[in-house]
């Protein structure tokens, strides 16, 4: 009967919801101990000049090896950390660790590279954000031009506040990038006004590049970025065909498994050695 099915459906969703909430609480509690237990670490993925195939930067990506829960993907724990506010402390740790490591590599005589760090909206909109970045640069001694912050288009929901923060970062000499570009809220008009340096085209568009019927969108985004004098990066390049087409369309930079997966710091250090 339809009535029974309705009831079963309700129980089904209720059970699913309970499972989801339970998982969330478990992760929240484990995450609270993760930093002191040193379960968090960063991996680094090179950014490549698509024309010369040389390294032109790196992105720091967070990893969590929980003693209780095993490996948890950032796609799962970062949204939870954003919801609980834990992202503020975690984000600070990420920023400081990435700056410190980059400075150490420079001091070892390795080629200087800019490190890109992901920043969640909640962190970006936190009242103290620009001061925090300034403090970390001061503390680690990293020259601001070797730091780039990646934020998503969702900052555009609070356009005035976000513009103020972006200006503050630019005054510090730090670069900014719009991550996962094309998936969010940007209006082209606003994009022109924003003091940013880079757009990073979302992987979903890069996946389409191999399909001749779908690739025009990518071309449009690249041209838009170039017209606004922005640096254009493609994320998630997995094969040579994609790299060639993007390069032909004048997209200067790319990241993806074709060049390298994100790797642990000792392995990344070896990659840096091959660049010198
Ligand atoms: P994102 O910033 O857009 O990072 C790109 C994601 O794509 C990374 O996943 C990276 O490992 C993956 N990737 C890179 N190249 C390829 C490729 O060729 N193919 C495929 N299939 N994937 C590729 P990851 O490391 O799992 O991170 C997922 C997301 O979690 C990131 O997306 C970012 O939004 C967030 N995230 C990671 N670390 C941090 C962090 O320290 N702070 C914040 N706030 N968010 C972070
Ligand atoms: Mg990113
Ligand atoms: Mg991205
Ligand atoms: Mg992405």
PDB file of N, CA and C in Angstrom, residues 13 16 29 110 238:
ATOM      1  N   UNK A  13      14.643   7.175   5.470  1.00  0.00           N
ATOM      2  CA  UNK A  13      15.353   8.455   5.505  1.00  0.00           C
ATOM      3  C   UNK A  13      15.771   8.825   6.917  1.00  0.00           C
ATOM      4  N   UNK A  16      18.794   6.932   7.690  1.00  0.00           N
ATOM      5  CA  UNK A  16      19.924   7.513   6.960  1.00  0.00           C
ATOM      6  C   UNK A  16      20.413   8.797   7.639  1.00  0.00           C
ATOM      7  N   UNK A  29      34.486  14.785  16.984  1.00  0.00           N
ATOM      8  CA  UNK A  29      35.237  14.460  18.193  1.00  0.00           C
ATOM      9  C   UNK A  29      36.656  13.992  17.885  1.00  0.00           C
ATOM     10  N   UNK A 110      66.792  25.163  -2.593  1.00  0.00           N
ATOM     11  CA  UNK A 110      65.943  24.605  -3.654  1.00  0.00           C
ATOM     12  C   UNK A 110      65.267  25.746  -4.420  1.00  0.00           C
ATOM     13  N   UNK A 238      44.298  15.012 -16.583  1.00  0.00           N
ATOM     14  CA  UNK A 238      44.636  13.597 -16.417  1.00  0.00           C
ATOM     15  C   UNK A 238      45.283  12.984 -17.653  1.00  0.00           C
TER      16      UNK A 238
END
